[in-house]
Amino acid sequence: MTGELGYSLPPAVRRIANNFRLVGWLSFWVQIVSGVIATLLFVTSLLGLQSVTNRGGGAENAAAGGGFLLAALGLVAVYVGAFWAFQYTLFARKLKSTNPDLRPKPKAAAKIIATGLVISILGMFFGLLGAGGVVGALMLKVISQPQGNVALANPSLAVEPLDVFLVQSTVNTLISHFAGLVGCLWLSRTINKQS
């Protein structure tokens, strides 16, 4: 890969830059697509919660409580992770600079990967806690239902399709963070291989 002045990047730097670029774009798009789907499901579930509350059904549905808040934090972290994955592509561009003085040092590569790992791990942590809260609330609703074909005395205890939307939203959030973690680990492996 020879530049305008005949300068060639060292092969190790070129490989690392290409990996940052590839992982950055893959991770970015997986997180954006999965995050947008999770957001749509999350908002639909939130609107359903408002509808149930307005009908006088109370807030006993799966979106109530800390599970909803933790799932929301996990979802916000998806977009932070997607932003950080885009930073990998910018870092790759800097690595390909023909001026060696402008190229980031290996310590900078390790730092950008470590930050990505922290974002993905925290997002996955909040997502898992949120999923646990949502599934726990659904389990309580199912257990509270009377056995047999008896009509529900309290309609707010019925499991609604919107409850399942929230579960799917948390699963998509976890998929996004998993993609971010895999990307960070791949980049870390690539850098360790070159050193």
Tab-separated table of N, CA and C in Angstrom, residues 35-180:
chain	number	residue	atom	x	y	z
A	35	GLY	N	-30.137	-2.161	17.887
A	35	GLY	CA	-30.566	-1.115	18.812
A	35	GLY	C	-31.844	-0.424	18.370
A	36	VAL	N	-31.966	-0.168	17.074
A	36	VAL	CA	-33.184	0.475	16.562
A	36	VAL	C	-34.385	-0.454	16.748
A	37	ILE	N	-34.195	-1.733	16.458
A	37	ILE	CA	-35.286	-2.695	16.668
A	37	ILE	C	-35.655	-2.754	18.147
A	38	ALA	N	-34.649	-2.810	19.004
A	38	ALA	CA	-34.905	-2.844	20.454
A	38	ALA	C	-35.618	-1.578	20.906
A	39	THR	N	-35.233	-0.437	20.356
A	39	THR	CA	-35.871	0.829	20.725
A	39	THR	C	-37.338	0.848	20.307
A	40	LEU	N	-37.616	0.389	19.090
A	40	LEU	CA	-39.010	0.358	18.628
A	40	LEU	C	-39.859	-0.546	19.520
A	41	LEU	N	-39.328	-1.708	19.862
A	41	LEU	CA	-40.059	-2.623	20.740
A	41	LEU	C	-40.232	-2.020	22.136
A	42	PHE	N	-39.189	-1.376	22.621
A	42	PHE	CA	-39.206	-0.769	23.951
A	42	PHE	C	-40.254	0.348	24.012
A	43	VAL	N	-40.255	1.221	23.004
A	43	VAL	CA	-41.211	2.325	22.979
A	43	VAL	C	-42.635	1.794	22.838
A	44	THR	N	-42.830	0.778	22.002
A	44	THR	CA	-44.151	0.169	21.856
A	44	THR	C	-44.624	-0.389	23.197
A	45	SER	N	-43.722	-1.036	23.906
A	45	SER	CA	-44.072	-1.578	25.215
A	45	SER	C	-44.378	-0.459	26.207
A	46	LEU	N	-43.603	0.616	26.141
A	46	LEU	CA	-43.843	1.758	27.029
A	46	LEU	C	-45.205	2.378	26.754
A	47	LEU	N	-45.551	2.530	25.479
A	47	LEU	CA	-46.871	3.071	25.135
A	47	LEU	C	-47.977	2.141	25.612
A	48	GLY	N	-47.733	0.838	25.527
A	48	GLY	CA	-48.702	-0.131	26.032
A	48	GLY	C	-48.873	-0.020	27.529
A	49	LEU	N	-47.770	0.238	28.243
A	49	LEU	CA	-47.839	0.428	29.691
A	49	LEU	C	-48.702	1.636	30.018
A	50	GLN	N	-48.524	2.732	29.260
A	50	GLN	CA	-49.338	3.925	29.476
A	50	GLN	C	-50.819	3.615	29.237
A	51	SER	N	-51.095	2.821	28.205
A	51	SER	CA	-52.474	2.460	27.881
A	51	SER	C	-53.103	1.646	29.008
A	52	VAL	N	-52.352	0.667	29.536
A	52	VAL	CA	-52.879	-0.162	30.637
A	52	VAL	C	-53.096	0.681	31.875
A	53	THR	N	-52.169	1.590	32.174
A	53	THR	CA	-52.299	2.446	33.343
A	53	THR	C	-53.506	3.373	33.190
A	54	ASN	N	-53.704	3.907	31.983
A	54	ASN	CA	-54.851	4.803	31.749
A	54	ASN	C	-56.184	4.079	31.852
A	55	ARG	N	-56.204	2.775	31.552
A	55	ARG	CA	-57.443	1.994	31.661
A	55	ARG	C	-57.732	1.610	33.101
A	56	GLY	N	-56.811	1.953	34.017
A	56	GLY	CA	-57.026	1.613	35.422
A	56	GLY	C	-56.498	0.245	35.768
A	57	GLY	N	-55.674	-0.319	34.916
A	57	GLY	CA	-55.140	-1.644	35.186
A	57	GLY	C	-53.953	-1.639	36.117
A	58	GLY	N	-53.456	-0.483	36.496
A	58	GLY	CA	-52.316	-0.427	37.386
A	58	GLY	C	-51.022	-0.637	36.621
A	59	ALA	N	-49.970	-0.728	37.363
A	59	ALA	CA	-48.651	-0.865	36.738
A	59	ALA	C	-48.084	-2.245	37.014
A	60	GLU	N	-48.936	-3.247	37.059
A	60	GLU	CA	-48.453	-4.587	37.355
A	60	GLU	C	-47.867	-5.284	36.146
A	61	ASN	N	-47.789	-4.622	35.022
A	61	ASN	CA	-47.267	-5.335	33.868
A	61	ASN	C	-45.749	-5.398	33.915
A	62	ALA	N	-45.177	-6.147	32.980
A	62	ALA	CA	-43.758	-6.477	33.043
A	62	ALA	C	-42.850	-5.270	32.909
A	63	ALA	N	-43.358	-4.161	32.417
A	63	ALA	CA	-42.530	-2.978	32.249
A	63	ALA	C	-42.361	-2.216	33.557
A	64	ALA	N	-43.147	-2.559	34.583
A	64	ALA	CA	-43.109	-1.813	35.827
A	64	ALA	C	-41.830	-2.098	36.601
A	65	GLY	N	-41.440	-1.103	37.367
A	65	GLY	CA	-40.355	-1.297	38.308
A	65	GLY	C	-38.962	-1.107	37.749
A	66	GLY	N	-38.020	-1.622	38.526
A	66	GLY	CA	-36.609	-1.457	38.198
A	66	GLY	C	-36.183	-2.147	36.923
A	67	GLY	N	-36.861	-3.229	36.555
A	67	GLY	CA	-36.506	-3.939	35.322
A	67	GLY	C	-36.623	-3.036	34.106
A	68	PHE	N	-37.636	-2.211	34.102
A	68	PHE	CA	-37.844	-1.288	32.983
A	68	PHE	C	-36.721	-0.258	32.932
A	69	LEU	N	-36.364	0.299	34.072
A	69	LEU	CA	-35.302	1.309	34.134
A	69	LEU	C	-33.952	0.708	33.730
A	70	LEU	N	-33.641	-0.474	34.242
A	70	LEU	CA	-32.371	-1.117	33.896
A	70	LEU	C	-32.317	-1.494	32.417
A	71	ALA	N	-33.437	-1.939	31.879
A	71	ALA	CA	-33.484	-2.249	30.445
A	71	ALA	C	-33.265	-0.972	29.629
A	72	ALA	N	-33.810	0.144	30.100
A	72	ALA	CA	-33.617	1.424	29.416
A	72	ALA	C	-32.148	1.841	29.458
A	73	LEU	N	-31.479	1.644	30.589
A	73	LEU	CA	-30.054	1.972	30.687
A	73	LEU	C	-29.229	1.100	29.741
A	74	GLY	N	-29.578	-0.182	29.657
A	74	GLY	CA	-28.900	-1.069	28.717
A	74	GLY	C	-29.101	-0.624	27.279
A	75	LEU	N	-30.287	-0.125	26.982
A	75	LEU	CA	-30.591	0.344	25.627
A	75	LEU	C	-29.819	1.617	25.295
A	76	VAL	N	-29.706	2.516	26.254
A	76	VAL	CA	-28.911	3.732	26.040
A	76	VAL	C	-27.453	3.349	25.777
A	77	ALA	N	-26.963	2.359	26.508
A	77	ALA	CA	-25.575	1.915	26.333
A	77	ALA	C	-25.342	1.324	24.941
A	78	VAL	N	-26.387	0.809	24.284
A	78	VAL	CA	-26.247	0.303	22.910
A	78	VAL	C	-25.793	1.429	21.990
A	79	TYR	N	-26.411	2.595	22.133
A	79	TYR	CA	-26.071	3.714	21.260
A	79	TYR	C	-24.692	4.292	21.599
A	80	VAL	N	-24.336	4.265	22.879
A	80	VAL	CA	-22.979	4.673	23.262
A	80	VAL	C	-21.969	3.699	22.645
A	81	GLY	N	-22.289	2.398	22.685
A	81	GLY	CA	-21.416	1.390	22.082
A	81	GLY	C	-21.302	1.538	20.576
A	82	ALA	N	-22.399	1.888	19.920
A	82	ALA	CA	-22.361	2.099	18.463
A	82	ALA	C	-21.501	3.310	18.130
A	83	PHE	N	-21.626	4.364	18.920
A	83	PHE	CA	-20.769	5.535	18.732
A	83	PHE	C	-19.301	5.146	18.900
A	84	TRP	N	-19.026	4.330	19.907
A	84	TRP	CA	-17.640	3.926	20.150
A	84	TRP	C	-17.126	3.016	19.029
A	85	ALA	N	-17.973	2.181	18.492
A	85	ALA	CA	-17.558	1.331	17.361
A	85	ALA	C	-17.199	2.197	16.162
A	86	PHE	N	-17.914	3.297	15.963
A	86	PHE	CA	-17.562	4.218	14.888
A	86	PHE	C	-16.195	4.847	15.140
A	87	GLN	N	-15.866	5.031	16.409
A	87	GLN	CA	-14.543	5.579	16.742
A	87	GLN	C	-13.422	4.655	16.278
A	88	TYR	N	-13.695	3.356	16.227
A	88	TYR	CA	-12.684	2.407	15.727
A	88	TYR	C	-12.347	2.707	14.266
A	89	THR	N	-13.358	3.066	13.480
A	89	THR	CA	-13.100	3.365	12.067
A	89	THR	C	-12.257	4.631	11.930
A	90	LEU	N	-12.499	5.614	12.781
A	90	LEU	CA	-11.698	6.833	12.755
A	90	LEU	C	-10.266	6.545	13.215
A	91	PHE	N	-10.141	5.670	14.190
A	91	PHE	CA	-8.818	5.269	14.674
A	91	PHE	C	-8.047	4.558	13.560
A	92	ALA	N	-8.744	3.721	12.797
A	92	ALA	CA	-8.108	3.018	11.674
A	92	ALA	C	-7.590	4.016	10.650
A	93	ARG	N	-8.357	5.047	10.404
A	93	ARG	CA	-7.928	6.075	9.452
A	93	ARG	C	-6.655	6.770	9.936
A	94	LYS	N	-6.592	7.054	11.251
A	94	LYS	CA	-5.388	7.678	11.818
A	94	LYS	C	-4.185	6.741	11.724
A	95	LEU	N	-4.439	5.441	11.921
A	95	LEU	CA	-3.339	4.469	11.834
A	95	LEU	C	-2.737	4.414	10.434
A	96	LYS	N	-3.553	4.699	9.430
A	96	LYS	CA	-3.078	4.628	8.048
A	96	LYS	C	-2.397	5.912	7.583
A	97	SER	N	-2.193	6.835	8.505
A	97	SER	CA	-1.542	8.098	8.154
A	97	SER	C	-0.131	7.838	7.631
A	98	THR	N	0.247	8.572	6.578
A	98	THR	CA	1.586	8.403	6.016
A	98	THR	C	2.651	9.058	6.888
A	99	ASN	N	2.228	9.963	7.763
A	99	ASN	CA	3.164	10.596	8.685
A	99	ASN	C	3.223	9.772	9.969
A	100	PRO	N	4.356	9.110	10.235
A	100	PRO	CA	4.451	8.260	11.432
A	100	PRO	C	4.241	9.022	12.735
A	101	ASP	N	4.508	10.323	12.745
A	101	ASP	CA	4.328	11.115	13.966
A	101	ASP	C	2.849	11.328	14.296
A	102	LEU	N	2.006	11.272	13.275
A	102	LEU	CA	0.574	11.465	13.486
A	102	LEU	C	-0.151	10.168	13.831
A	103	ARG	N	0.538	9.048	13.636
A	103	ARG	CA	-0.067	7.760	13.933
A	103	ARG	C	-0.196	7.536	15.434
A	104	PRO	N	-1.335	7.028	15.895
A	104	PRO	CA	-1.485	6.741	17.329
A	104	PRO	C	-0.512	5.657	17.775
A	105	LYS	N	-0.129	5.740	19.024
A	105	LYS	CA	0.783	4.758	19.616
A	105	LYS	C	0.003	3.500	20.007
A	106	PRO	N	0.704	2.371	20.176
A	106	PRO	CA	0.019	1.134	20.584
A	106	PRO	C	-0.771	1.279	21.878
A	107	LYS	N	-0.293	2.132	22.781
A	107	LYS	CA	-1.011	2.362	24.032
A	107	LYS	C	-2.404	2.950	23.767
A	108	ALA	N	-2.506	3.803	22.732
A	108	ALA	CA	-3.798	4.396	22.378
A	108	ALA	C	-4.761	3.329	21.861
A	109	ALA	N	-4.237	2.347	21.127
A	109	ALA	CA	-5.083	1.257	20.625
A	109	ALA	C	-5.626	0.437	21.790
A	110	ALA	N	-4.756	0.146	22.752
A	110	ALA	CA	-5.204	-0.619	23.920
A	110	ALA	C	-6.244	0.163	24.716
A	111	LYS	N	-6.069	1.474	24.799
A	111	LYS	CA	-7.006	2.305	25.561
A	111	LYS	C	-8.377	2.361	24.889
A	112	ILE	N	-8.402	2.508	23.574
A	112	ILE	CA	-9.687	2.586	22.865
A	112	ILE	C	-10.436	1.252	22.960
A	113	ILE	N	-9.690	0.146	22.931
A	113	ILE	CA	-10.320	-1.173	23.081
A	113	ILE	C	-10.849	-1.350	24.500
A	114	ALA	N	-10.062	-0.938	25.492
A	114	ALA	CA	-10.493	-1.073	26.891
A	114	ALA	C	-11.765	-0.267	27.151
A	115	THR	N	-11.850	0.920	26.572
A	115	THR	CA	-13.061	1.730	26.732
A	115	THR	C	-14.256	1.037	26.093
A	116	GLY	N	-14.062	0.458	24.921
A	116	GLY	CA	-15.134	-0.287	24.267
A	116	GLY	C	-15.601	-1.478	25.097
A	117	LEU	N	-14.635	-2.160	25.725
A	117	LEU	CA	-14.990	-3.289	26.591
A	117	LEU	C	-15.829	-2.832	27.781
A	118	VAL	N	-15.437	-1.728	28.394
A	118	VAL	CA	-16.184	-1.220	29.549
A	118	VAL	C	-17.610	-0.845	29.145
A	119	ILE	N	-17.747	-0.177	28.015
A	119	ILE	CA	-19.090	0.207	27.538
A	119	ILE	C	-19.952	-1.033	27.314
A	120	SER	N	-19.397	-2.039	26.632
A	120	SER	CA	-20.175	-3.251	26.332
A	120	SER	C	-20.490	-4.054	27.584
A	121	ILE	N	-19.543	-4.140	28.495
A	121	ILE	CA	-19.776	-4.908	29.724
A	121	ILE	C	-20.822	-4.224	30.598
A	122	LEU	N	-20.709	-2.906	30.752
A	122	LEU	CA	-21.721	-2.190	31.545
A	122	LEU	C	-23.099	-2.286	30.891
A	123	GLY	N	-23.139	-2.138	29.569
A	123	GLY	CA	-24.413	-2.251	28.866
A	123	GLY	C	-25.021	-3.634	29.026
A	124	MET	N	-24.170	-4.658	28.922
A	124	MET	CA	-24.664	-6.021	29.079
A	124	MET	C	-25.118	-6.256	30.521
A	125	PHE	N	-24.405	-5.688	31.482
A	125	PHE	CA	-24.781	-5.812	32.895
A	125	PHE	C	-26.180	-5.224	33.124
A	126	PHE	N	-26.384	-3.979	32.662
A	126	PHE	CA	-27.704	-3.356	32.824
A	126	PHE	C	-28.770	-4.117	32.037
A	127	GLY	N	-28.422	-4.578	30.850
A	127	GLY	CA	-29.369	-5.342	30.043
A	127	GLY	C	-29.777	-6.650	30.708
A	128	LEU	N	-28.798	-7.351	31.276
A	128	LEU	CA	-29.104	-8.616	31.960
A	128	LEU	C	-29.964	-8.383	33.205
A	129	LEU	N	-29.622	-7.353	33.982
A	129	LEU	CA	-30.448	-7.052	35.160
A	129	LEU	C	-31.860	-6.642	34.738
A	130	GLY	N	-31.947	-5.834	33.668
A	130	GLY	CA	-33.264	-5.431	33.161
A	130	GLY	C	-34.064	-6.624	32.669
A	131	ALA	N	-33.401	-7.524	31.938
A	131	ALA	CA	-34.083	-8.731	31.452
A	131	ALA	C	-34.550	-9.582	32.627
A	132	GLY	N	-33.720	-9.685	33.655
A	132	GLY	CA	-34.117	-10.450	34.842
A	132	GLY	C	-35.344	-9.850	35.506
A	133	GLY	N	-35.370	-8.519	35.609
A	133	GLY	CA	-36.530	-7.853	36.204
A	133	GLY	C	-37.783	-8.032	35.377
A	134	VAL	N	-37.642	-7.923	34.061
A	134	VAL	CA	-38.797	-8.061	33.158
A	134	VAL	C	-39.333	-9.491	33.199
A	135	VAL	N	-38.431	-10.455	33.091
A	135	VAL	CA	-38.864	-11.856	33.118
A	135	VAL	C	-39.433	-12.217	34.490
A	136	GLY	N	-38.850	-11.675	35.555
A	136	GLY	CA	-39.383	-11.917	36.899
A	136	GLY	C	-40.792	-11.380	37.052
A	137	ALA	N	-41.037	-10.173	36.523
A	137	ALA	CA	-42.383	-9.585	36.594
A	137	ALA	C	-43.378	-10.417	35.786
A	138	LEU	N	-42.938	-10.887	34.609
A	138	LEU	CA	-43.817	-11.752	33.807
A	138	LEU	C	-44.117	-13.054	34.535
A	139	MET	N	-43.096	-13.615	35.179
A	139	MET	CA	-43.296	-14.867	35.915
A	139	MET	C	-44.308	-14.664	37.045
A	140	LEU	N	-44.205	-13.536	37.743
A	140	LEU	CA	-45.164	-13.260	38.813
A	140	LEU	C	-46.582	-13.114	38.272
A	141	LYS	N	-46.717	-12.503	37.096
A	141	LYS	CA	-48.046	-12.374	36.494
A	141	LYS	C	-48.614	-13.743	36.138
A	142	VAL	N	-47.776	-14.600	35.581
A	142	VAL	CA	-48.238	-15.940	35.186
A	142	VAL	C	-48.611	-16.756	36.419
A	143	ILE	N	-47.794	-16.692	37.451
A	143	ILE	CA	-48.068	-17.455	38.678
A	143	ILE	C	-49.334	-16.947	39.357
A	144	SER	N	-49.605	-15.651	39.260
A	144	SER	CA	-50.768	-15.052	39.918
A	144	SER	C	-52.082	-15.349	39.215
A	145	GLN	N	-52.027	-15.869	37.992
A	145	GLN	CA	-53.259	-16.160	37.263
A	145	GLN	C	-53.929	-17.392	37.850
A	146	PRO	N	-55.266	-17.379	37.914
A	146	PRO	CA	-55.967	-18.558	38.413
A	146	PRO	C	-55.808	-19.732	37.441
A	147	GLN	N	-55.804	-20.936	37.978
A	147	GLN	CA	-55.659	-22.139	37.167
A	147	GLN	C	-56.975	-22.465	36.477
A	148	GLY	N	-56.881	-23.090	35.334
A	148	GLY	CA	-58.078	-23.515	34.611
A	148	GLY	C	-58.579	-22.431	33.674
A	149	ASN	N	-59.824	-22.548	33.289
A	149	ASN	CA	-60.421	-21.656	32.300
A	149	ASN	C	-61.249	-20.556	32.956
A	150	VAL	N	-60.869	-20.179	34.161
A	150	VAL	CA	-61.624	-19.177	34.904
A	150	VAL	C	-61.233	-17.792	34.401
A	151	ALA	N	-62.222	-16.930	34.216
A	151	ALA	CA	-61.930	-15.558	33.782
A	151	ALA	C	-61.125	-14.853	34.863
A	152	LEU	N	-60.221	-14.007	34.438
A	152	LEU	CA	-59.369	-13.300	35.392
A	152	LEU	C	-60.176	-12.310	36.217
A	153	ALA	N	-59.972	-12.363	37.522
A	153	ALA	CA	-60.615	-11.397	38.396
A	153	ALA	C	-59.935	-10.035	38.247
A	154	ASN	N	-58.638	-10.041	37.975
A	154	ASN	CA	-57.869	-8.810	37.808
A	154	ASN	C	-57.218	-8.837	36.425
A	155	PRO	N	-57.786	-8.124	35.447
A	155	PRO	CA	-57.247	-8.164	34.079
A	155	PRO	C	-55.803	-7.684	33.975
A	156	SER	N	-55.327	-6.907	34.949
A	156	SER	CA	-53.949	-6.414	34.873
A	156	SER	C	-52.936	-7.538	35.084
A	157	LEU	N	-53.397	-8.694	35.540
A	157	LEU	CA	-52.495	-9.840	35.730
A	157	LEU	C	-52.319	-10.660	34.458
A	158	ALA	N	-53.081	-10.345	33.420
A	158	ALA	CA	-52.956	-11.089	32.163
A	158	ALA	C	-51.651	-10.710	31.472
A	159	VAL	N	-50.979	-11.708	30.927
A	159	VAL	CA	-49.774	-11.458	30.150
A	159	VAL	C	-50.216	-10.964	28.776
A	160	GLU	N	-49.752	-9.771	28.433
A	160	GLU	CA	-50.140	-9.140	27.173
A	160	GLU	C	-49.006	-9.249	26.164
A	161	PRO	N	-49.334	-9.153	24.871
A	161	PRO	CA	-48.281	-9.189	23.851
A	161	PRO	C	-47.217	-8.109	24.054
A	162	LEU	N	-47.612	-6.968	24.583
A	162	LEU	CA	-46.645	-5.894	24.806
A	162	LEU	C	-45.613	-6.274	25.858
A	163	ASP	N	-45.977	-7.156	26.770
A	163	ASP	CA	-45.006	-7.658	27.745
A	163	ASP	C	-43.898	-8.432	27.032
A	164	VAL	N	-44.280	-9.183	26.032
A	164	VAL	CA	-43.314	-9.979	25.274
A	164	VAL	C	-42.437	-9.062	24.410
A	165	PHE	N	-42.993	-7.939	23.968
A	165	PHE	CA	-42.187	-6.960	23.216
A	165	PHE	C	-41.018	-6.475	24.058
A	166	LEU	N	-41.273	-6.239	25.348
A	166	LEU	CA	-40.215	-5.765	26.229
A	166	LEU	C	-39.140	-6.838	26.416
A	167	VAL	N	-39.556	-8.087	26.498
A	167	VAL	CA	-38.585	-9.180	26.592
A	167	VAL	C	-37.730	-9.219	25.323
A	168	GLN	N	-38.365	-9.103	24.157
A	168	GLN	CA	-37.616	-9.112	22.896
A	168	GLN	C	-36.682	-7.909	22.810
A	169	SER	N	-37.114	-6.776	23.318
A	169	SER	CA	-36.269	-5.585	23.323
A	169	SER	C	-35.002	-5.822	24.143
A	170	THR	N	-35.139	-6.442	25.297
A	170	THR	CA	-33.957	-6.702	26.127
A	170	THR	C	-33.045	-7.739	25.470
A	171	VAL	N	-33.618	-8.698	24.771
A	171	VAL	CA	-32.790	-9.681	24.054
A	171	VAL	C	-31.994	-8.987	22.950
A	172	ASN	N	-32.626	-8.098	22.202
A	172	ASN	CA	-31.916	-7.360	21.151
A	172	ASN	C	-30.824	-6.471	21.744
A	173	THR	N	-31.088	-5.894	22.901
A	173	THR	CA	-30.079	-5.094	23.586
A	173	THR	C	-28.868	-5.955	23.934
A	174	LEU	N	-29.116	-7.142	24.435
A	174	LEU	CA	-28.013	-8.045	24.790
A	174	LEU	C	-27.237	-8.488	23.556
A	175	ILE	N	-27.926	-8.705	22.439
A	175	ILE	CA	-27.248	-9.059	21.182
A	175	ILE	C	-26.309	-7.932	20.769
A	176	SER	N	-26.763	-6.699	20.896
A	176	SER	CA	-25.936	-5.545	20.544
A	176	SER	C	-24.669	-5.497	21.383
A	177	HIS	N	-24.835	-5.672	22.682
A	177	HIS	CA	-23.658	-5.619	23.561
A	177	HIS	C	-22.730	-6.813	23.329
A	178	PHE	N	-23.294	-7.944	23.009
A	178	PHE	CA	-22.465	-9.114	22.691
A	178	PHE	C	-21.614	-8.828	21.457
A	179	ALA	N	-22.209	-8.198	20.451
A	179	ALA	CA	-21.450	-7.835	19.247
A	179	ALA	C	-20.312	-6.885	19.592
A	180	GLY	N	-20.572	-5.934	20.479
A	180	GLY	CA	-19.525	-5.017	20.911
A	180	GLY	C	-18.399	-5.724	21.650
